[in-house]
Each structure stands twice: as structure tokens, then as C-alpha cells.
XYZ file of C-alpha atoms in Angstrom:
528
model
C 0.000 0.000 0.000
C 3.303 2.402 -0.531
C 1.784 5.531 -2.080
C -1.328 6.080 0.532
C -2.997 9.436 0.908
C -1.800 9.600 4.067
C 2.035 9.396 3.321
C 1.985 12.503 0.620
C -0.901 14.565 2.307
C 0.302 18.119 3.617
C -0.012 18.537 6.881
C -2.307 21.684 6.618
C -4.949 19.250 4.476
C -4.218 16.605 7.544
C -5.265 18.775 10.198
C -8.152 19.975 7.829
C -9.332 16.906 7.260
C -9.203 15.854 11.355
C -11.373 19.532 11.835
C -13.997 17.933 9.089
C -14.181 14.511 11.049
C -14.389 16.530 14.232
C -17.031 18.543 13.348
C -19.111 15.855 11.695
C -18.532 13.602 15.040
C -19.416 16.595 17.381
C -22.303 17.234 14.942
C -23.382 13.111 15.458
C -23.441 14.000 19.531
C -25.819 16.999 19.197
C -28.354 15.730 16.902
C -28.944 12.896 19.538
C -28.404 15.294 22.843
C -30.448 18.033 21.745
C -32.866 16.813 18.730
C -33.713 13.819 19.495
C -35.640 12.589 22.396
C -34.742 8.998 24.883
C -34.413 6.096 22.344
C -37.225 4.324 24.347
C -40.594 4.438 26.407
C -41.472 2.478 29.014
C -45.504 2.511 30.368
C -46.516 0.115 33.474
C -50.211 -1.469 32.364
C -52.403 -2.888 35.115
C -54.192 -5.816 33.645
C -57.914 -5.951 34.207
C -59.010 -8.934 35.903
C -62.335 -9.414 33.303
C -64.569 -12.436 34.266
C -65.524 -15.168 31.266
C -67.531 -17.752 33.122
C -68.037 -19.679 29.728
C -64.034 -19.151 29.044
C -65.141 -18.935 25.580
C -62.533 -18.055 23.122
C -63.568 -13.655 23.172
C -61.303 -10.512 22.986
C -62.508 -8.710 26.289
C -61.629 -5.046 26.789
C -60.425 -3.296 29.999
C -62.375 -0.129 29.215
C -65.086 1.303 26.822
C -68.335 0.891 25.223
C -67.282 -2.897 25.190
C -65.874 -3.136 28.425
C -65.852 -6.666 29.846
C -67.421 -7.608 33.016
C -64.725 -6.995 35.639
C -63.475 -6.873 39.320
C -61.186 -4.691 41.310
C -59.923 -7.189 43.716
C -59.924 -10.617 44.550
C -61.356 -10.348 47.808
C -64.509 -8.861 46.687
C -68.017 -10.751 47.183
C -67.981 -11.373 43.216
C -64.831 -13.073 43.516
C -65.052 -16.008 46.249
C -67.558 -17.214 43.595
C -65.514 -17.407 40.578
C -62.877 -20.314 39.549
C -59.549 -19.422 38.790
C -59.914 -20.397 34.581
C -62.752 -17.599 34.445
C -60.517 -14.757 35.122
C -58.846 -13.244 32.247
C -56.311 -10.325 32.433
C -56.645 -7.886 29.815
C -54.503 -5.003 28.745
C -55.282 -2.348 26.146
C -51.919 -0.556 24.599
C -51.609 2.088 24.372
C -52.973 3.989 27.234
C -56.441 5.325 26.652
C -56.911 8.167 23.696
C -53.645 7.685 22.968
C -52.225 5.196 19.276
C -49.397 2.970 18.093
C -47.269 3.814 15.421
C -45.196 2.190 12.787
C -42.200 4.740 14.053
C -42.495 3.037 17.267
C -40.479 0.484 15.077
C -41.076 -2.407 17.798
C -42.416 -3.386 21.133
C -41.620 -5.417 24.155
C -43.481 -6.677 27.093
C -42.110 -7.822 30.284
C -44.583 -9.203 32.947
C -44.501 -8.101 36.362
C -46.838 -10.398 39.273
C -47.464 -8.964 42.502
C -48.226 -12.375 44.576
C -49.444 -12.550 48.605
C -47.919 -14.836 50.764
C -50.680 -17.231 52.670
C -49.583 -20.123 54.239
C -51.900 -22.509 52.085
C -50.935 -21.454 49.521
C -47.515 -21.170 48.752
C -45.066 -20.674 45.955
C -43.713 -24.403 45.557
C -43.442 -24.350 41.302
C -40.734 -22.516 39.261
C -42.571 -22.411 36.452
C -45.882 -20.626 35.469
C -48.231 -21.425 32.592
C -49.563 -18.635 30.439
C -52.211 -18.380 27.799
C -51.421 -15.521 25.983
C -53.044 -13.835 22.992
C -52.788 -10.516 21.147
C -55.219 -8.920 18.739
C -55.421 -5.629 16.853
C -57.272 -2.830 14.985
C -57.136 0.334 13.611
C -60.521 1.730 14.115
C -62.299 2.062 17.800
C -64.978 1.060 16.358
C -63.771 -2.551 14.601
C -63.954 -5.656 15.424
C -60.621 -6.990 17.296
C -58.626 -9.338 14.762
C -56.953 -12.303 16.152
C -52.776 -11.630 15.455
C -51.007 -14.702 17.684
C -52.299 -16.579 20.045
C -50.071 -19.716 22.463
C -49.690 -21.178 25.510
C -46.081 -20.867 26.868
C -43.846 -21.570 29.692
C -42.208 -19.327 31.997
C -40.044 -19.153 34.963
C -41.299 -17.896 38.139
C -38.249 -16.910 40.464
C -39.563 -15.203 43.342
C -38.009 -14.452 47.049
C -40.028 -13.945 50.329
C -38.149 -11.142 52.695
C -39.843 -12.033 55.599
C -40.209 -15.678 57.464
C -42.927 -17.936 56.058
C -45.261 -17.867 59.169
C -49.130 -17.125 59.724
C -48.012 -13.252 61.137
C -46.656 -12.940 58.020
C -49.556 -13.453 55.592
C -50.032 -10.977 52.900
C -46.877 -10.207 52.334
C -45.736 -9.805 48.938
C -43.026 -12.010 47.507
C -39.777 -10.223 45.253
C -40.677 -11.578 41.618
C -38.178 -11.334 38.971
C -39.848 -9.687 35.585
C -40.420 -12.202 32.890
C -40.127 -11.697 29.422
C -43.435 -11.813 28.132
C -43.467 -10.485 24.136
C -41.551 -8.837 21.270
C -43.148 -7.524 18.771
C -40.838 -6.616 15.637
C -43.572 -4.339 13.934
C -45.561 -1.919 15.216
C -47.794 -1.914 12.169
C -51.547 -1.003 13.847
C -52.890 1.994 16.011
C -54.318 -0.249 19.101
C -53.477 -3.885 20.266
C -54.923 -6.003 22.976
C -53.694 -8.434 25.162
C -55.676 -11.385 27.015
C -53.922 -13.612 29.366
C -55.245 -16.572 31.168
C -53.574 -18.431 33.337
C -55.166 -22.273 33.023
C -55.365 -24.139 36.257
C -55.801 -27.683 36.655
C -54.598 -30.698 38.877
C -51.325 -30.251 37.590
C -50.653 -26.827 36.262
C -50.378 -23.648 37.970
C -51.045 -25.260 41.065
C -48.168 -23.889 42.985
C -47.759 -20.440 42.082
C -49.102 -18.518 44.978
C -51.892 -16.492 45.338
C -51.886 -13.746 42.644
C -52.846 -10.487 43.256
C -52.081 -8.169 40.146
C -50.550 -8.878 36.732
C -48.654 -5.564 35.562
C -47.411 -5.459 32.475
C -44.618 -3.451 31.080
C -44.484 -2.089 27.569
C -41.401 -1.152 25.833
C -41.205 0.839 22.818
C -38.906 3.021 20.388
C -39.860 6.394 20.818
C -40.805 7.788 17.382
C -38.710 10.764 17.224
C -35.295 8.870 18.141
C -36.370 6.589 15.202
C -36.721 9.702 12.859
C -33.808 10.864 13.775
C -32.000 7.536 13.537
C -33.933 6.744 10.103
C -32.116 10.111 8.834
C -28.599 9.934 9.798
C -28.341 6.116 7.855
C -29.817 8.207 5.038
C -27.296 10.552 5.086
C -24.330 8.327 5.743
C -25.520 5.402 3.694
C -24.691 7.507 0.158
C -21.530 9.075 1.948
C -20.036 5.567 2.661
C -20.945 3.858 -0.462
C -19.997 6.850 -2.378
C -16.811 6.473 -0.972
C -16.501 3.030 -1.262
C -16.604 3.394 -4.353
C -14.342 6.418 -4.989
C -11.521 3.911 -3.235
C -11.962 1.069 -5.514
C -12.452 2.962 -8.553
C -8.580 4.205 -7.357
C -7.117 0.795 -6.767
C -8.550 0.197 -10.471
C -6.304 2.438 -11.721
C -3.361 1.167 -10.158
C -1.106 -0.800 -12.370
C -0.911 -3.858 -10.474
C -3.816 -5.641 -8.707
C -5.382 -5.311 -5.290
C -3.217 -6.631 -2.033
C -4.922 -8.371 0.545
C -5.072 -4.906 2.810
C -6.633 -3.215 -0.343
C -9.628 -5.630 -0.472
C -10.025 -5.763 3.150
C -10.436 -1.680 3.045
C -13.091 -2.074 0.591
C -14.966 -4.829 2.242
C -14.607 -2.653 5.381
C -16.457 0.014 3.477
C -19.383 -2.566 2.055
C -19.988 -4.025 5.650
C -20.529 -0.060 6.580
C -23.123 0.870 3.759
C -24.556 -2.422 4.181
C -25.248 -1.646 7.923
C -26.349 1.851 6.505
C -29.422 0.685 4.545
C -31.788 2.485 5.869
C -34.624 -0.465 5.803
C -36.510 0.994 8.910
C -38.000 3.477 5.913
C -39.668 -0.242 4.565
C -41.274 -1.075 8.032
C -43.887 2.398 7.951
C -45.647 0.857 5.491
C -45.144 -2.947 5.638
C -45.430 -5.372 8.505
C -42.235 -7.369 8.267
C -41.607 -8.909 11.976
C -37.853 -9.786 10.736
C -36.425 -6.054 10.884
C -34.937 -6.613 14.202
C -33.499 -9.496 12.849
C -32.056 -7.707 10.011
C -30.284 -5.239 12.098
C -28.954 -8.127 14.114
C -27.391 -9.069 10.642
C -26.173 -5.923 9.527
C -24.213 -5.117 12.889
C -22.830 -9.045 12.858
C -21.171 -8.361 9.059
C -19.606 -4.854 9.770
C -18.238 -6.012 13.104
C -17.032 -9.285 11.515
C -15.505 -7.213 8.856
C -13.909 -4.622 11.198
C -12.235 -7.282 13.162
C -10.688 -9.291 10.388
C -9.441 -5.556 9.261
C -7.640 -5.128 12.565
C -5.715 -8.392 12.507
C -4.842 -8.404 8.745
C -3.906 -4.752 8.761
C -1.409 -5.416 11.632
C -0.195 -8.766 10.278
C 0.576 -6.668 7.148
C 2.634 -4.652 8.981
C 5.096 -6.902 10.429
C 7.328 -5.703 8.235
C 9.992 -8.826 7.704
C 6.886 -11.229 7.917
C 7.643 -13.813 5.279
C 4.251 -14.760 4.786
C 2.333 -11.521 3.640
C -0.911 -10.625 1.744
C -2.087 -14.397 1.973
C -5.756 -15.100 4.014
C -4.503 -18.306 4.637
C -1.511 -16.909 6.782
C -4.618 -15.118 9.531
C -6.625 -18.510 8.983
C -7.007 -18.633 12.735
C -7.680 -15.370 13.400
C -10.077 -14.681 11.014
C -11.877 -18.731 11.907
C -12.151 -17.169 15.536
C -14.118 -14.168 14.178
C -16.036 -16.672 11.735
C -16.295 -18.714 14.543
C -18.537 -16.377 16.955
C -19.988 -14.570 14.253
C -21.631 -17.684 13.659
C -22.943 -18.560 17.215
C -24.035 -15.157 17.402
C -26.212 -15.738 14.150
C -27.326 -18.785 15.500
C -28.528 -17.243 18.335
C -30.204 -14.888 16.416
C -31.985 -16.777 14.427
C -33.129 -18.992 17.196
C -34.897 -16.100 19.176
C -35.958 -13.684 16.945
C -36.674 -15.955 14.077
C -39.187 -17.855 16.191
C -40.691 -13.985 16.849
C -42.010 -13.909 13.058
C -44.831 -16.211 13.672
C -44.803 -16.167 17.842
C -43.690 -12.844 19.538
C -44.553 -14.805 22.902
C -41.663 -17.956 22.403
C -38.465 -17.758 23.862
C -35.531 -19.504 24.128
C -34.734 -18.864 27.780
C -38.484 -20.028 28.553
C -36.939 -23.652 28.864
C -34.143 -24.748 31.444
C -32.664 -26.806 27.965
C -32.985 -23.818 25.670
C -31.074 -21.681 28.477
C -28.556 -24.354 28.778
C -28.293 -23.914 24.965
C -27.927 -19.820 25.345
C -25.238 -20.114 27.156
C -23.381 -22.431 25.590
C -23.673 -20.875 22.604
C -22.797 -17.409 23.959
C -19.332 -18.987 25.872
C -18.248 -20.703 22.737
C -19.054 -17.236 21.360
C -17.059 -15.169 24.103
C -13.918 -17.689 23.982
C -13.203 -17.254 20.593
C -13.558 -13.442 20.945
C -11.673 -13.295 24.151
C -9.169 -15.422 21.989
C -8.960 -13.374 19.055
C -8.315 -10.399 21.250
C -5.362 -11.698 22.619
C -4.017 -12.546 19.183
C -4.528 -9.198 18.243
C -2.667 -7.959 21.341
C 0.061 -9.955 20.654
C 0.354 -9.061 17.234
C 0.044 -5.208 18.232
C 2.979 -5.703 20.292
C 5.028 -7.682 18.286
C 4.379 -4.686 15.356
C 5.554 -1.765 17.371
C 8.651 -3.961 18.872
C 9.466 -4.418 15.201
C 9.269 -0.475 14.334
C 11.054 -0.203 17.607
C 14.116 -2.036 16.019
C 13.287 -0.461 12.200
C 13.953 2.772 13.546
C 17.077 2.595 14.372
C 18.202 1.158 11.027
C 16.370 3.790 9.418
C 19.825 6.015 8.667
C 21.862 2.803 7.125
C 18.598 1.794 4.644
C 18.511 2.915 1.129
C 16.290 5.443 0.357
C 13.191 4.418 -1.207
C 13.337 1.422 1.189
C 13.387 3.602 4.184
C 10.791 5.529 2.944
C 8.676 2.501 2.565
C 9.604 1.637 6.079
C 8.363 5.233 7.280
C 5.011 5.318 5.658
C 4.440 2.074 6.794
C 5.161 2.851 10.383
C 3.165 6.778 10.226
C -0.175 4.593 8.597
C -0.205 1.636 11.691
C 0.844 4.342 14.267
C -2.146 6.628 12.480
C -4.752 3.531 12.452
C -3.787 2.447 16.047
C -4.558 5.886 17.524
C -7.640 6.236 15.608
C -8.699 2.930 16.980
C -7.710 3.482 20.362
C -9.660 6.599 20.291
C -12.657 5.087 18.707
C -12.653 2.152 21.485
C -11.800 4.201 24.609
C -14.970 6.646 23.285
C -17.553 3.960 23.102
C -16.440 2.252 25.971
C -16.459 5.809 27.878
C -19.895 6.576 26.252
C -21.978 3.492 27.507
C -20.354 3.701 31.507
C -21.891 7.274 31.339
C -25.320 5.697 30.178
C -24.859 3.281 32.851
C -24.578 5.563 35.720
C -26.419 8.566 34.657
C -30.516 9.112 34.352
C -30.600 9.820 30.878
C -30.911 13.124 31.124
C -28.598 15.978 31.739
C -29.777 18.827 32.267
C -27.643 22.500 31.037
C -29.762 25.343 31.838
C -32.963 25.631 29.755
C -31.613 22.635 27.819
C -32.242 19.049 28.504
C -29.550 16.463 27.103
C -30.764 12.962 26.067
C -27.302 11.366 26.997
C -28.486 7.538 25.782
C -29.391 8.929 22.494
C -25.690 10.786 22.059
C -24.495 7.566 22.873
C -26.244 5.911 20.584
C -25.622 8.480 17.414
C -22.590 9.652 18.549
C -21.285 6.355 18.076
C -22.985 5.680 15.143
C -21.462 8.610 13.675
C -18.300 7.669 14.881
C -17.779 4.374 13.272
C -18.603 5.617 10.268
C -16.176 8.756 9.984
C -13.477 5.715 11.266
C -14.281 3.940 8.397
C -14.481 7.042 5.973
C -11.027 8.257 7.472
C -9.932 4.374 6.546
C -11.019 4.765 3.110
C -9.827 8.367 2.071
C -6.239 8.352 3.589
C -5.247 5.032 2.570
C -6.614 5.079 -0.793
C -3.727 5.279 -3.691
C -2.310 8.850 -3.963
C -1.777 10.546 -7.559
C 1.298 12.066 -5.943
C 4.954 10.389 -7.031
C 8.189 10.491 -6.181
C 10.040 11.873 -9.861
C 11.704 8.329 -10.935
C 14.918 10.660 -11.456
C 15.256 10.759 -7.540
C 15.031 6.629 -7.526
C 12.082 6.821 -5.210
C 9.416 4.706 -6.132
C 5.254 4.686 -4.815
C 2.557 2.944 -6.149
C 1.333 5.355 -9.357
C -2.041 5.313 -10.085
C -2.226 5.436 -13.849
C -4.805 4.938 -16.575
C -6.160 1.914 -18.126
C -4.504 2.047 -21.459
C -0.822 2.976 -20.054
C -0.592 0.358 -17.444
C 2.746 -1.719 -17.324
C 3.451 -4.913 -17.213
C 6.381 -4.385 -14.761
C 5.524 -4.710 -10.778
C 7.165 -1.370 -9.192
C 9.738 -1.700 -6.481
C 7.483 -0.663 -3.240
C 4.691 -3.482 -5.266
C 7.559 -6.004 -4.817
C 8.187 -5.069 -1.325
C 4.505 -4.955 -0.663
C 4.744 -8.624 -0.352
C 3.356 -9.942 -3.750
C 6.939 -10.516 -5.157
C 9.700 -11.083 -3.131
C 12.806 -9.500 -3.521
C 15.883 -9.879 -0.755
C 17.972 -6.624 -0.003
């Protein structure tokens, strides 16, 4: 790669160039700080307890014209007459003269019990049987239409604070929240959900005695997603543009494409590709595998990014014999294949089953968690792995410009100007990536600690959407800094001075000859 950008750039267009970058990046912060608002709602629902003495297959409603038949509490008078299979919890969403929206972009549910302690009845099962169902419409005044209904399995971990003696009755027990739904389209104005919790001689028979069902809805707030929607728009055609620009370049080049070369380029795909902005596809169609997608697109630029690292470092070990080979990063690059994979298996596993049951769930089963976890140590291993490769290979490249250095003076001089650009690009790239790392890293401990909001006189921050498009923005002015300064400069050493670069030249006056820095380069060998 002799003859990069950033080896013949000035270093007034350098620093220009870092003042674009920085702007842009600062620019990325704002728009999610100040325009848009938190990436997500959260609303608590109390489920209706609505009475169906002939547990007939209906939609019942918590409130309206078509409310169902319902009661407050189960102590009431009403209640000591009922059976537990003719209650039915039902939850409207959203909230009362309030609609869905296909900006919303998704929506979870996590369920939340609030169970009594009695001394008859205790909490002896970890696991809870639910009938769930959802319906929807558009119109108040429709009919409900049946979207998914099943009966699943779910674990019920709860924790009494106090000791488990008559004084003690009516005490609540400490549930954990249980993943109840996820939605991956938000595609209607008004959904309901009906749960019934079947009881028989042998199910449900030891889960306590149930007070309230609360349900907790999750949702992408609508202006973080038009924000969101806007920035891929706006990087998507900068990246691929760029992409492009870079390859069109290396076409021009009288010599084919080294390893690094490709890599660059399939750096830049992986980026447009997670660019697409196909959140524009879900206002009007209701796909359920979006969130799926976006699992997909993050997998193949992170996948790409981290066979970048290793191969650009491995290509700059400068007296490595093997050089501009895949084969010679096979392990590397299988460790990356390796929990790319998982990860997509995992994936597919839980929200592929989503398309035709948002209520299924691969943790619902002691052998599907046993699964999960496997899948995500095998996963963590090889990254954990392929980090300390990388490490290893870090240090072993800046031992070897460590002892390069100090033959600089004795080397001729268009080999120890190769040597130099090589060492200013890795030194550039690792600084760049340190930066990039330490930022995100930084970015989500603030989230962690901090409300969410920050608050700078008559200005509210959203510090979780920053995060989230600052970052964003980030990575992709990394990858557009990767492109531009390390495409193929039209700047040459005069061949009078015997100082040879990679020339980009025409089509029609390409050589046949390899040039000296293409032979050091690693595709022919020569010995000095």
C-alpha cells in the first residue's frame, strides 16, 4: 500500500481533514443530545381482571363501550364465587386516547406479578403457565382481529423477605420480571392483550396467590427513530460513495489489489450495508424480521472490522515472510467466523421464532437456556481469543518499528521511505482505533450511571441517544477516514530521484512491470 494518501498529504490538508471529522462527530453528539428525544418508552399497564364464566374463546376489553365484566380485587363478594380459569387479564396498549405507530419500530413486554404470601398457599413451582393472545385494529370502532395466540412456559423466580409464618400473611413475595413479548412491527394503532392463566390438577397449582398482573411495555420512541432513520440516510450515500471512490482508485493502479486493499473495501461494504436504511420499509409494511435484520447488519460490519484489525497489523510486520495471503490469519479470522456464527445462530433462534410467535423464547426452557449459554461462551472464547491474538500481534508490530527505527539512517532510500510510511499509517490507524474504542467504551459507563438526562440550563440532554448516534457517527467517519487516507495517492516520487510509490495510472498505459514498493509490498519477493 506504498503511495497512501496519508504518506503525501500536507499537513495543513491533515489537520483539515481531522477539523472535518471533528465537526461531523461533534455534529453526530448533538443531533442525539439536543434533537432527538430517549431512544425508548417504558408505560406500566395494570391488567384488568375481566370475568368469562363460559371461558369462551372472546377478545374482552379493559375499558369502553365494550368493556368486559370486571373486578377490582380478589377479595370482593364477586370473587369467592368465581374459579380461577374464568378470570382473564386484559390489557389495552396504548394507554387510553392515545395510538401505536409504525415509528415506534417495535415493542416489548415484560410481565410483572405482585403475589401474597398465605400459608396454604404457597409458591412451591418454578414455572408458570400462560395463555397468551394478542389482537389488533385500527378503528375504535372494529372488530378486534386475532394476530397470535399460544400457551407458553415461563419461569417464576420469586423471594419472600420475611419468614414464612401465619403473622406474616399478605406479604408480597420479590418476583423477577419475565419476558413476556416482542413484537418486531408496530404496524396497527391499538393492540390487545388477554392472558389466562389455566389451572388444573397439575398446572399452575403452585404459584401462589396472585394479586395483580402488571405489564410493562417497551417501545422506540418515534422521534429517536426519525432521527436515527435520517442519519443512515445521510451516511448510507456518503459511505458507499466512498466506497466506491476507493476502488475505482485501486482500479487504476497498475498492479492488482493486495490483501489490505480488499479488506479496506470490504470494510467500506460491511458499513453501507449496515447503513441501509430499511426501517423506511417497516412504515408501510409489517415485516416482523427487521430486528433481525439489524442483528445481521451489525454481525457483518463487526465481523468485517475485526478481520481488518488483525490483517492490517499482520501486514505490517514488516519482515513477515508470509504476507498478503488469508490463509496466513486462517485462525484469526476462523475465531471471528467462529462467533460470528454462534451469534447468528442465536439470532436466528430467538428472533426468528418472533415472526410467527412474539410470545416464544428460548430462555423459557431450562434446555434452551442451557443452549444460550453455551452458545454465547463458545461465542465469548473465541472473541476473548482473538483479542489476545490481536494484542500480541500489536505488540510484536511496534517492537518491530522499535528495532526499524534505528536502522532507518543505514537503509537505502526508497526502502526507508517505505519503512516510514508504513510505520506513520499503523501508528495513524492504532490511535484512531484506540480513540474510537476508549470513546464507546467511555460513552456506555456514562449511560450506565447517569438518568438519561442531563440537564444545562434551559436545555435538557438525552445522553443515551448521544451515545447511541454519537457512536454511530463515529464508526462511520473511522471507516471514511480508513477509506480516504489510505486510498492510492496521484502524488509520485520523480523516478529521477530513484524513489518509487505505487502510481495510479490509466487503463490504457498500465505496465506490465511490478514497481519496487509493489515487490516489497509482499506480492513478489525481492531480498535486499
Amino acid at each position: 500500500m506504498a503511495g497512501a494518501i496519508i504518506e503525501n498529504m500536507s499537513t495543513k490538508k491533515l489537520i483539515f481533514l481531522g477539523f472535518f471529522i471533528l465537526f461531523f462527530q461533534v455534529l453526530s453528539i448533538l443531533v442525539g443530545a439536543l434533537v432527538a428525544p430517549s431512544p425508548t418508552s417504558a408505560i406500566r399497564y395494570l391488567a384488568t381482571k375481566c370475568i368469562n364464566r363460559h371461558r369462551s374463546r372472546v377478545w374482552l376489553m379493559p375499558w369502553g363501550t365494550d368493556r368486559c365484566q370486571q373486578i377490582d380485587s380478589f377479595d370482593e363478594p364477586l370473587a369467592k364465587t368465581l374459579d380461577a380459569n374464568d378470570i382473564v387479564f386484559a390489557v389495552h396498549v396504548p394507554l387510553p386516547h392515545k395510538e401505536m405507530s409504525p415509528w415506534f419500530q417495535y415493542m416489548l413486554a415484560v410481565l410483572q406479578f405482585d403475589i401474597a404470601f398465605k400459608m396454604i398457599n404457597q409458591i412451591e413451582d418454578d414455572v408458570i403457565i400462560i395463555d397468551a393472545g394478542l389482537a389488533y385494529r385500527d378503528d375504535l370502532g372494529s372488530e378486534w382481529t386475532t394476530k397470535f395466540q399460544s400457551v407458553e412456559e415461563r419461569p417464576l423466580r420469586c423471594t419472600l423477605a420475611v419468614p414464612k409464618i401465619y403473622e406474616n400473611e399478605g406479604h408480597f413475595y420479590q418476583c423477577d420480571s419475565i419476558p413476556f413479548m416482542e413484537l418486531g412491527s408496530v404496524a396497527h394503532k391499538y393492540f390487545l392483550i388477554n392472558i389466562r392463566l389455566p389451572v388444573n390438577d397439575t398446572v399452575n397449582v403452585g404459584i401462589g396467590e396472585i394479586k395483580d398482573i402488571y405489564i410493562v411495555g417497551i417501545h422506540q420512541n418515534g422521534g429517536f427513530t426519525k432521527v436515527w432513520i435520517s442519519m443512515k440516510t445521510v451516511f448510507g450515500p456518503w459511505i458507499l460513495g466512498a466506497t466506491a471512490w476507493y476502488w475505482h482508485r485501486i482500479s487504476l493502479m497498475a498492479r492488482a489489489p493486495v490483501l489490505l486493499e480488499k479488506l479496506i473495501f470490504a470494510l467500506g461494504i460491511s458499513m453501507s450495508f449496515l447503513n441501509v436504511p430499511v426501517e423506511w420499509l417497516s412504515l408501510g409494511f409489517d415485516w416482523m424480521w427487521i430486528l433481525l435484520f439489524e442483528d445481521i447488519q451489525q454481525g457483518v460490519f463487526y465481523s468485517t472490522l475485526f478481520c481488518f484489525w488483525i490483517i492490517f497489523c499482520g501486514e505490517h510486520l514488516m519482515d513477515r515472510c508470509q504476507r498478503n495471503r488469508l490463509s496466513a490469519y486462517c485462525w484469526q479470522v476462523g475465531l471471528v467466523v467462529l462467533s460470528s456464527s454462534v451469534l447468528l445462530m442465536f439470532a436466528l433462534n430467538e428472533r426468528g421464532n418472533h415472526f410467527t410467535n412474539p410470545f416464544s423464547s428460548i430462555w423459557a426452557l431450562k434446555s434452551g437456556t442451557k443452549v444460550v449459554i453455551t452458545l454465547i461462551t463458545v461465542a465469548g472464547t473465541a472473541v476473548c481469543l482473538y483479542f489476545l491474538s490481536l494484542c500480541h500481534m500489536v505488540v510484536c508490530v511496534f517492537r518491530n518499528i522499535g528495532g526499524k527505527i534505528q536502522q532507518l539512517p543505514a537503509m537505502p532510500e526508497a526502502r526507508r521511505l517505505w519503512y516510514k510510511g508504513i510505520i506513520y499509517r499503523f501508528k495513524f490507524l492504532m490511535l484512531v482505533t484506540l480513540v474510537c474504542a476508549a470513546m464507546t467504551v467511555i460513552s456506555f459507563m456514562l449511560t450506565q450511571v447517569s438518568d438519561g438526562q442531563w440537564h444545562w440550563g434551559d436545555y435538557t440532554l438525552q445522553i443515551h441517544s448521544a451515545f447511541l448516534t454519537g457512536i454511530y457517527g463515529m464508526w462511520n467517519l473511522y471507516v471514511f477516514a480508513i477509506i480516504f487516507l489510505f486510498a492510492p495517492s496521484y502524488k509520485h516520487y520523480k523516478s529521477g530521484d530513484s524513489r518509487h510509490t505505487d502510481v495510479l495510472e490509466k487503463p490504457e498505459s498500465r505496465g506490465t512491470q511490478p514497481t519496487e514498493a509493489y515487490r516489497i509490498s509482499g506480492k513478489m519477493r525481492n531480498n535486499y
